[in-house]
């Protein structure tokens, strides 16, 4: 897998966003948009998926987190591939923790296939995270939940979907949100009217607000205040 795109924090780093792109994209596809909305204390990591054959696209090779066999919600799924991708995300979280960022200051996010991976990775991680941003996606291996859930039921999830999505049907997003709400306490599902399989300025503004809310830390402002008021 190629090196991730990293956007360093512009102030002292106290939080991290790890965001996974959609099928056929790269980390560069989201890094600029996310850099424009993240708080100054947040580092953004946009990994690029390995290039592999995708059954849904006639076996053509493209960046893909795991194989997609169908976009039918009850169809067969690439369980070993999903779990291997999950292990990779868990490794990225662990690397941030080793660098001094606690798990509850790490946000996982993603779009489409990347959002599916973010949801699965967060639910199967053994430490509470700051939250999950899941855009235009679904919960993979949904029949294994809630039994497969390892994380706290309090981890917040922000799920967003356009009601004109021709790729990952809006109904799949709704069904995933309903299932998540049955075993997670803090799930928000927001509909974007007229939006197809993409993002929008309104959605990005909402993502900006939610990650700021999840990672806001009173000590952040106090530390800056103390710094500027130090008596030498």
PDB file of C-alpha atoms in Angstrom:
ATOM      1  CA  UNK A   1       0.000   0.000   0.000  1.00  0.00           C
ATOM      2  CA  UNK A   2       1.347   3.455  -0.873  1.00  0.00           C
ATOM      3  CA  UNK A   3       2.110   6.041   1.814  1.00  0.00           C
ATOM      4  CA  UNK A   4      -0.909   7.950   3.146  1.00  0.00           C
ATOM      5  CA  UNK A   5      -1.480  11.629   2.459  1.00  0.00           C
ATOM      6  CA  UNK A   6      -0.863  13.420   5.758  1.00  0.00           C
ATOM      7  CA  UNK A   7      -1.999  16.957   6.552  1.00  0.00           C
ATOM      8  CA  UNK A   8      -0.220  18.003   9.738  1.00  0.00           C
ATOM      9  CA  UNK A   9      -1.974  20.045  12.425  1.00  0.00           C
ATOM     10  CA  UNK A  10      -1.324  23.800  12.252  1.00  0.00           C
ATOM     11  CA  UNK A  11      -1.334  24.116  16.063  1.00  0.00           C
ATOM     12  CA  UNK A  12      -0.103  21.626  18.692  1.00  0.00           C
ATOM     13  CA  UNK A  13      -1.644  18.296  17.639  1.00  0.00           C
ATOM     14  CA  UNK A  14      -4.108  16.845  20.137  1.00  0.00           C
ATOM     15  CA  UNK A  15      -6.445  14.944  17.773  1.00  0.00           C
ATOM     16  CA  UNK A  16      -6.363  12.899  14.549  1.00  0.00           C
ATOM     17  CA  UNK A  17      -8.806  12.178  11.729  1.00  0.00           C
ATOM     18  CA  UNK A  18      -8.167   9.001   9.700  1.00  0.00           C
ATOM     19  CA  UNK A  19     -10.340   9.148   6.554  1.00  0.00           C
ATOM     20  CA  UNK A  20     -10.756   6.393   3.946  1.00  0.00           C
ATOM     21  CA  UNK A  21     -11.646   7.252   0.329  1.00  0.00           C
ATOM     22  CA  UNK A  22     -14.162   5.467  -1.918  1.00  0.00           C
ATOM     23  CA  UNK A  23     -13.583   2.787  -4.571  1.00  0.00           C
ATOM     24  CA  UNK A  24     -11.096   3.781  -7.282  1.00  0.00           C
ATOM     25  CA  UNK A  25      -9.988   6.973  -5.532  1.00  0.00           C
ATOM     26  CA  UNK A  26      -6.801   7.815  -3.578  1.00  0.00           C
ATOM     27  CA  UNK A  27      -5.996   9.675  -0.356  1.00  0.00           C
ATOM     28  CA  UNK A  28      -5.435  12.807  -2.447  1.00  0.00           C
ATOM     29  CA  UNK A  29      -9.144  12.799  -3.378  1.00  0.00           C
ATOM     30  CA  UNK A  30     -10.191  13.954   0.101  1.00  0.00           C
ATOM     31  CA  UNK A  31      -7.125  15.522   1.743  1.00  0.00           C
ATOM     32  CA  UNK A  32      -7.685  19.132   0.569  1.00  0.00           C
ATOM     33  CA  UNK A  33     -11.381  19.223   1.438  1.00  0.00           C
ATOM     34  CA  UNK A  34     -10.702  17.777   4.892  1.00  0.00           C
ATOM     35  CA  UNK A  35      -7.743  20.101   5.505  1.00  0.00           C
ATOM     36  CA  UNK A  36     -10.116  23.034   4.927  1.00  0.00           C
ATOM     37  CA  UNK A  37     -12.599  21.951   7.622  1.00  0.00           C
ATOM     38  CA  UNK A  38     -10.542  20.308  10.370  1.00  0.00           C
ATOM     39  CA  UNK A  39      -9.718  22.167  13.618  1.00  0.00           C
ATOM     40  CA  UNK A  40      -6.124  23.518  13.747  1.00  0.00           C
ATOM     41  CA  UNK A  41      -5.112  20.961  16.413  1.00  0.00           C
ATOM     42  CA  UNK A  42      -6.154  17.989  14.238  1.00  0.00           C
ATOM     43  CA  UNK A  43      -3.842  15.983  11.981  1.00  0.00           C
ATOM     44  CA  UNK A  44      -5.557  14.391   8.957  1.00  0.00           C
ATOM     45  CA  UNK A  45      -4.441  11.019   7.576  1.00  0.00           C
ATOM     46  CA  UNK A  46      -5.858   9.965   4.178  1.00  0.00           C
ATOM     47  CA  UNK A  47      -4.522   6.513   3.293  1.00  0.00           C
ATOM     48  CA  UNK A  48      -4.737   5.092  -0.236  1.00  0.00           C
ATOM     49  CA  UNK A  49      -6.231   1.615  -0.648  1.00  0.00           C
ATOM     50  CA  UNK A  50      -4.161  -1.148  -2.255  1.00  0.00           C
ATOM     51  CA  UNK A  51      -4.804  -1.740  -5.977  1.00  0.00           C
ATOM     52  CA  UNK A  52      -6.631  -5.034  -6.494  1.00  0.00           C
ATOM     53  CA  UNK A  53      -9.181  -6.675  -8.818  1.00  0.00           C
ATOM     54  CA  UNK A  54     -12.812  -5.735  -8.056  1.00  0.00           C
ATOM     55  CA  UNK A  55     -15.448  -8.343  -8.925  1.00  0.00           C
ATOM     56  CA  UNK A  56     -18.215  -5.730  -9.237  1.00  0.00           C
ATOM     57  CA  UNK A  57     -16.185  -3.990 -11.965  1.00  0.00           C
ATOM     58  CA  UNK A  58     -15.480  -7.107 -14.055  1.00  0.00           C
ATOM     59  CA  UNK A  59     -12.234  -7.834 -12.209  1.00  0.00           C
ATOM     60  CA  UNK A  60     -10.561  -4.545 -13.197  1.00  0.00           C
ATOM     61  CA  UNK A  61      -7.761  -3.529 -10.842  1.00  0.00           C
ATOM     62  CA  UNK A  62      -8.234  -0.300  -8.908  1.00  0.00           C
ATOM     63  CA  UNK A  63      -7.672   1.112  -5.411  1.00  0.00           C
ATOM     64  CA  UNK A  64     -10.087  -0.848  -3.225  1.00  0.00           C
ATOM     65  CA  UNK A  65     -10.114  -1.560   0.520  1.00  0.00           C
ATOM     66  CA  UNK A  66     -11.662  -5.002  -0.085  1.00  0.00           C
ATOM     67  CA  UNK A  67     -13.366  -6.814  -2.940  1.00  0.00           C
ATOM     68  CA  UNK A  68     -16.921  -5.751  -3.777  1.00  0.00           C
ATOM     69  CA  UNK A  69     -18.919  -8.630  -5.192  1.00  0.00           C
ATOM     70  CA  UNK A  70     -22.282  -6.846  -5.439  1.00  0.00           C
ATOM     71  CA  UNK A  71     -24.062  -3.746  -4.171  1.00  0.00           C
ATOM     72  CA  UNK A  72     -27.023  -5.817  -3.027  1.00  0.00           C
ATOM     73  CA  UNK A  73     -27.301  -5.411   0.749  1.00  0.00           C
ATOM     74  CA  UNK A  74     -28.004  -9.127   1.234  1.00  0.00           C
ATOM     75  CA  UNK A  75     -25.421 -10.315  -1.326  1.00  0.00           C
ATOM     76  CA  UNK A  76     -22.086 -12.080  -0.670  1.00  0.00           C
ATOM     77  CA  UNK A  77     -19.282 -10.056   0.957  1.00  0.00           C
ATOM     78  CA  UNK A  78     -15.491 -10.340   1.043  1.00  0.00           C
ATOM     79  CA  UNK A  79     -15.202 -11.130   4.753  1.00  0.00           C
ATOM     80  CA  UNK A  80     -11.427 -11.905   4.797  1.00  0.00           C
ATOM     81  CA  UNK A  81     -10.734  -8.725   2.790  1.00  0.00           C
ATOM     82  CA  UNK A  82     -12.887  -6.573   5.097  1.00  0.00           C
ATOM     83  CA  UNK A  83     -11.158  -7.980   8.169  1.00  0.00           C
ATOM     84  CA  UNK A  84      -7.674  -7.479   6.673  1.00  0.00           C
ATOM     85  CA  UNK A  85      -8.551  -3.856   5.820  1.00  0.00           C
ATOM     86  CA  UNK A  86      -9.908  -3.422   9.355  1.00  0.00           C
ATOM     87  CA  UNK A  87      -6.633  -4.697  10.824  1.00  0.00           C
ATOM     88  CA  UNK A  88      -4.791  -2.123   8.714  1.00  0.00           C
ATOM     89  CA  UNK A  89      -6.990   0.705  10.084  1.00  0.00           C
ATOM     90  CA  UNK A  90      -6.502  -0.555  13.635  1.00  0.00           C
ATOM     91  CA  UNK A  91      -2.749  -0.403  12.990  1.00  0.00           C
ATOM     92  CA  UNK A  92      -3.062   3.264  11.949  1.00  0.00           C
ATOM     93  CA  UNK A  93      -5.021   4.043  15.122  1.00  0.00           C
ATOM     94  CA  UNK A  94      -2.383   2.270  17.214  1.00  0.00           C
ATOM     95  CA  UNK A  95       0.379   4.292  15.558  1.00  0.00           C
ATOM     96  CA  UNK A  96      -1.358   7.539  16.569  1.00  0.00           C
ATOM     97  CA  UNK A  97      -1.853   6.268  20.137  1.00  0.00           C
ATOM     98  CA  UNK A  98       1.860   5.376  20.296  1.00  0.00           C
ATOM     99  CA  UNK A  99       2.622   8.965  19.207  1.00  0.00           C
ATOM    100  CA  UNK A 100       0.650  10.305  22.189  1.00  0.00           C
ATOM    101  CA  UNK A 101      -2.877  10.849  20.808  1.00  0.00           C
ATOM    102  CA  UNK A 102      -5.421   8.985  22.983  1.00  0.00           C
ATOM    103  CA  UNK A 103      -8.038   6.814  21.241  1.00  0.00           C
ATOM    104  CA  UNK A 104     -10.849   9.113  22.379  1.00  0.00           C
ATOM    105  CA  UNK A 105      -9.215  11.956  20.380  1.00  0.00           C
ATOM    106  CA  UNK A 106      -9.158   9.933  17.139  1.00  0.00           C
ATOM    107  CA  UNK A 107     -11.983  10.226  14.586  1.00  0.00           C
ATOM    108  CA  UNK A 108     -12.465   7.580  11.895  1.00  0.00           C
ATOM    109  CA  UNK A 109     -14.179   8.619   8.686  1.00  0.00           C
ATOM    110  CA  UNK A 110     -14.763   7.573   5.123  1.00  0.00           C
ATOM    111  CA  UNK A 111     -16.808   7.874   1.956  1.00  0.00           C
ATOM    112  CA  UNK A 112     -18.681   4.988   0.289  1.00  0.00           C
ATOM    113  CA  UNK A 113     -16.507   1.840   0.585  1.00  0.00           C
ATOM    114  CA  UNK A 114     -14.187   3.845   2.857  1.00  0.00           C
ATOM    115  CA  UNK A 115     -17.123   4.822   5.084  1.00  0.00           C
ATOM    116  CA  UNK A 116     -18.152   1.173   5.301  1.00  0.00           C
ATOM    117  CA  UNK A 117     -14.615   0.316   6.415  1.00  0.00           C
ATOM    118  CA  UNK A 118     -14.606   3.187   8.964  1.00  0.00           C
ATOM    119  CA  UNK A 119     -17.835   1.902  10.550  1.00  0.00           C
ATOM    120  CA  UNK A 120     -16.651  -1.705  10.700  1.00  0.00           C
ATOM    121  CA  UNK A 121     -13.205  -0.727  12.028  1.00  0.00           C
ATOM    122  CA  UNK A 122     -14.633   1.519  14.753  1.00  0.00           C
ATOM    123  CA  UNK A 123     -17.193  -1.003  15.967  1.00  0.00           C
ATOM    124  CA  UNK A 124     -14.570  -3.770  16.191  1.00  0.00           C
ATOM    125  CA  UNK A 125     -11.904  -1.641  17.942  1.00  0.00           C
ATOM    126  CA  UNK A 126     -11.353  -2.243  21.656  1.00  0.00           C
ATOM    127  CA  UNK A 127     -11.041   1.380  22.845  1.00  0.00           C
ATOM    128  CA  UNK A 128     -13.627   4.189  22.614  1.00  0.00           C
ATOM    129  CA  UNK A 129     -12.918   6.590  19.742  1.00  0.00           C
ATOM    130  CA  UNK A 130     -13.917  10.266  19.380  1.00  0.00           C
ATOM    131  CA  UNK A 131     -16.463   9.312  16.707  1.00  0.00           C
ATOM    132  CA  UNK A 132     -17.152   7.997  13.187  1.00  0.00           C
ATOM    133  CA  UNK A 133     -18.033  10.038  10.096  1.00  0.00           C
ATOM    134  CA  UNK A 134     -19.714   7.683   7.611  1.00  0.00           C
ATOM    135  CA  UNK A 135     -20.629   9.298   4.273  1.00  0.00           C
ATOM    136  CA  UNK A 136     -22.785   7.649   1.549  1.00  0.00           C
ATOM    137  CA  UNK A 137     -22.085   4.167   2.866  1.00  0.00           C
ATOM    138  CA  UNK A 138     -23.355   1.020   4.566  1.00  0.00           C
ATOM    139  CA  UNK A 139     -22.423  -1.284   7.442  1.00  0.00           C
ATOM    140  CA  UNK A 140     -20.512  -4.265   6.008  1.00  0.00           C
ATOM    141  CA  UNK A 141     -21.042  -7.787   7.403  1.00  0.00           C
ATOM    142  CA  UNK A 142     -24.170  -6.367   9.048  1.00  0.00           C
ATOM    143  CA  UNK A 143     -25.527  -9.809   9.950  1.00  0.00           C
ATOM    144  CA  UNK A 144     -22.655 -10.228  12.398  1.00  0.00           C
ATOM    145  CA  UNK A 145     -23.842  -7.285  14.518  1.00  0.00           C
ATOM    146  CA  UNK A 146     -24.377  -6.587  17.338  1.00  0.00           C
ATOM    147  CA  UNK A 147     -22.424  -9.758  18.278  1.00  0.00           C
ATOM    148  CA  UNK A 148     -19.255  -8.508  16.490  1.00  0.00           C
ATOM    149  CA  UNK A 149     -19.293  -5.167  18.332  1.00  0.00           C
ATOM    150  CA  UNK A 150     -16.295  -4.751  20.636  1.00  0.00           C
ATOM    151  CA  UNK A 151     -16.347  -0.986  21.180  1.00  0.00           C
ATOM    152  CA  UNK A 152     -18.427   1.081  23.602  1.00  0.00           C
ATOM    153  CA  UNK A 153     -22.060   1.742  22.694  1.00  0.00           C
ATOM    154  CA  UNK A 154     -21.399   5.432  23.437  1.00  0.00           C
ATOM    155  CA  UNK A 155     -19.061   6.068  20.457  1.00  0.00           C
ATOM    156  CA  UNK A 156     -20.878   8.714  18.357  1.00  0.00           C
ATOM    157  CA  UNK A 157     -21.648   7.990  14.697  1.00  0.00           C
ATOM    158  CA  UNK A 158     -22.552  10.633  12.109  1.00  0.00           C
ATOM    159  CA  UNK A 159     -23.977   8.975   9.008  1.00  0.00           C
ATOM    160  CA  UNK A 160     -24.847  11.083   5.948  1.00  0.00           C
ATOM    161  CA  UNK A 161     -26.468  10.077   2.652  1.00  0.00           C
ATOM    162  CA  UNK A 162     -27.917  11.755  -0.422  1.00  0.00           C
ATOM    163  CA  UNK A 163     -31.459  10.673  -1.277  1.00  0.00           C
ATOM    164  CA  UNK A 164     -30.572  10.568  -5.011  1.00  0.00           C
ATOM    165  CA  UNK A 165     -27.599   8.216  -4.633  1.00  0.00           C
ATOM    166  CA  UNK A 166     -27.555   5.845  -7.663  1.00  0.00           C
ATOM    167  CA  UNK A 167     -24.497   3.871  -6.485  1.00  0.00           C
ATOM    168  CA  UNK A 168     -25.033   3.075  -2.795  1.00  0.00           C
ATOM    169  CA  UNK A 169     -28.821   3.346  -2.543  1.00  0.00           C
ATOM    170  CA  UNK A 170     -30.187   5.707   0.097  1.00  0.00           C
ATOM    171  CA  UNK A 171     -32.234   2.796   1.461  1.00  0.00           C
ATOM    172  CA  UNK A 172     -29.005   0.916   2.299  1.00  0.00           C
ATOM    173  CA  UNK A 173     -27.848   3.883   4.363  1.00  0.00           C
ATOM    174  CA  UNK A 174     -31.198   4.017   6.145  1.00  0.00           C
ATOM    175  CA  UNK A 175     -31.155   0.268   6.879  1.00  0.00           C
ATOM    176  CA  UNK A 176     -27.597   0.490   8.239  1.00  0.00           C
ATOM    177  CA  UNK A 177     -28.532   3.456  10.450  1.00  0.00           C
ATOM    178  CA  UNK A 178     -31.585   1.587  11.811  1.00  0.00           C
ATOM    179  CA  UNK A 179     -29.420  -1.409  12.689  1.00  0.00           C
ATOM    180  CA  UNK A 180     -26.730   0.792  14.272  1.00  0.00           C
ATOM    181  CA  UNK A 181     -29.353   2.605  16.367  1.00  0.00           C
ATOM    182  CA  UNK A 182     -30.467  -0.747  17.791  1.00  0.00           C
ATOM    183  CA  UNK A 183     -27.147  -1.247  19.611  1.00  0.00           C
ATOM    184  CA  UNK A 184     -25.347   2.142  19.578  1.00  0.00           C
ATOM    185  CA  UNK A 185     -26.605   5.040  21.707  1.00  0.00           C
ATOM    186  CA  UNK A 186     -25.455   8.046  19.672  1.00  0.00           C
ATOM    187  CA  UNK A 187     -26.232   7.599  15.949  1.00  0.00           C
ATOM    188  CA  UNK A 188     -27.195  10.539  13.725  1.00  0.00           C
ATOM    189  CA  UNK A 189     -28.447   9.848  10.189  1.00  0.00           C
ATOM    190  CA  UNK A 190     -28.697  12.973   8.040  1.00  0.00           C
ATOM    191  CA  UNK A 191     -30.321  13.092   4.612  1.00  0.00           C
ATOM    192  CA  UNK A 192     -29.105  15.509   1.937  1.00  0.00           C
ATOM    193  CA  UNK A 193     -31.964  16.263  -0.432  1.00  0.00           C
ATOM    194  CA  UNK A 194     -31.110  15.899  -4.127  1.00  0.00           C
ATOM    195  CA  UNK A 195     -27.531  14.740  -3.454  1.00  0.00           C
ATOM    196  CA  UNK A 196     -26.212  11.853  -5.586  1.00  0.00           C
ATOM    197  CA  UNK A 197     -23.159   9.686  -4.768  1.00  0.00           C
ATOM    198  CA  UNK A 198     -20.932  12.570  -3.753  1.00  0.00           C
ATOM    199  CA  UNK A 199     -20.373  15.151  -1.053  1.00  0.00           C
ATOM    200  CA  UNK A 200     -21.632  18.746  -0.908  1.00  0.00           C
ATOM    201  CA  UNK A 201     -20.745  22.043   0.770  1.00  0.00           C
ATOM    202  CA  UNK A 202     -23.633  21.605   3.222  1.00  0.00           C
ATOM    203  CA  UNK A 203     -22.463  18.125   4.160  1.00  0.00           C
ATOM    204  CA  UNK A 204     -18.854  19.268   4.637  1.00  0.00           C
ATOM    205  CA  UNK A 205     -20.035  22.128   6.877  1.00  0.00           C
ATOM    206  CA  UNK A 206     -21.887  19.570   9.006  1.00  0.00           C
ATOM    207  CA  UNK A 207     -18.791  17.337   9.146  1.00  0.00           C
ATOM    208  CA  UNK A 208     -16.741  20.373  10.218  1.00  0.00           C
ATOM    209  CA  UNK A 209     -19.160  21.106  13.061  1.00  0.00           C
ATOM    210  CA  UNK A 210     -19.383  17.505  14.232  1.00  0.00           C
ATOM    211  CA  UNK A 211     -15.627  16.788  14.349  1.00  0.00           C
ATOM    212  CA  UNK A 212     -15.079  20.095  16.125  1.00  0.00           C
ATOM    213  CA  UNK A 213     -17.744  19.157  18.678  1.00  0.00           C
ATOM    214  CA  UNK A 214     -16.315  15.668  19.228  1.00  0.00           C
ATOM    215  CA  UNK A 215     -12.729  16.868  19.679  1.00  0.00           C
ATOM    216  CA  UNK A 216     -13.278  20.224  21.387  1.00  0.00           C
ATOM    217  CA  UNK A 217     -11.178  20.337  24.506  1.00  0.00           C
ATOM    218  CA  UNK A 218     -11.470  23.056  27.150  1.00  0.00           C
ATOM    219  CA  UNK A 219      -7.759  22.727  27.866  1.00  0.00           C
ATOM    220  CA  UNK A 220      -7.014  23.713  24.264  1.00  0.00           C
ATOM    221  CA  UNK A 221      -8.085  27.312  24.813  1.00  0.00           C
ATOM    222  CA  UNK A 222      -6.697  27.396  28.341  1.00  0.00           C
ATOM    223  CA  UNK A 223      -3.287  26.215  27.156  1.00  0.00           C
ATOM    224  CA  UNK A 224      -3.167  28.967  24.524  1.00  0.00           C
ATOM    225  CA  UNK A 225      -4.298  31.525  27.102  1.00  0.00           C
ATOM    226  CA  UNK A 226      -1.604  30.423  29.551  1.00  0.00           C
ATOM    227  CA  UNK A 227       0.995  30.582  26.786  1.00  0.00           C
ATOM    228  CA  UNK A 228       0.167  34.158  25.833  1.00  0.00           C
ATOM    229  CA  UNK A 229      -0.067  35.345  29.425  1.00  0.00           C
ATOM    230  CA  UNK A 230       3.154  33.854  30.758  1.00  0.00           C
ATOM    231  CA  UNK A 231       5.249  36.229  32.797  1.00  0.00           C
ATOM    232  CA  UNK A 232       8.920  35.920  31.993  1.00  0.00           C
TER     233      UNK A 232
END
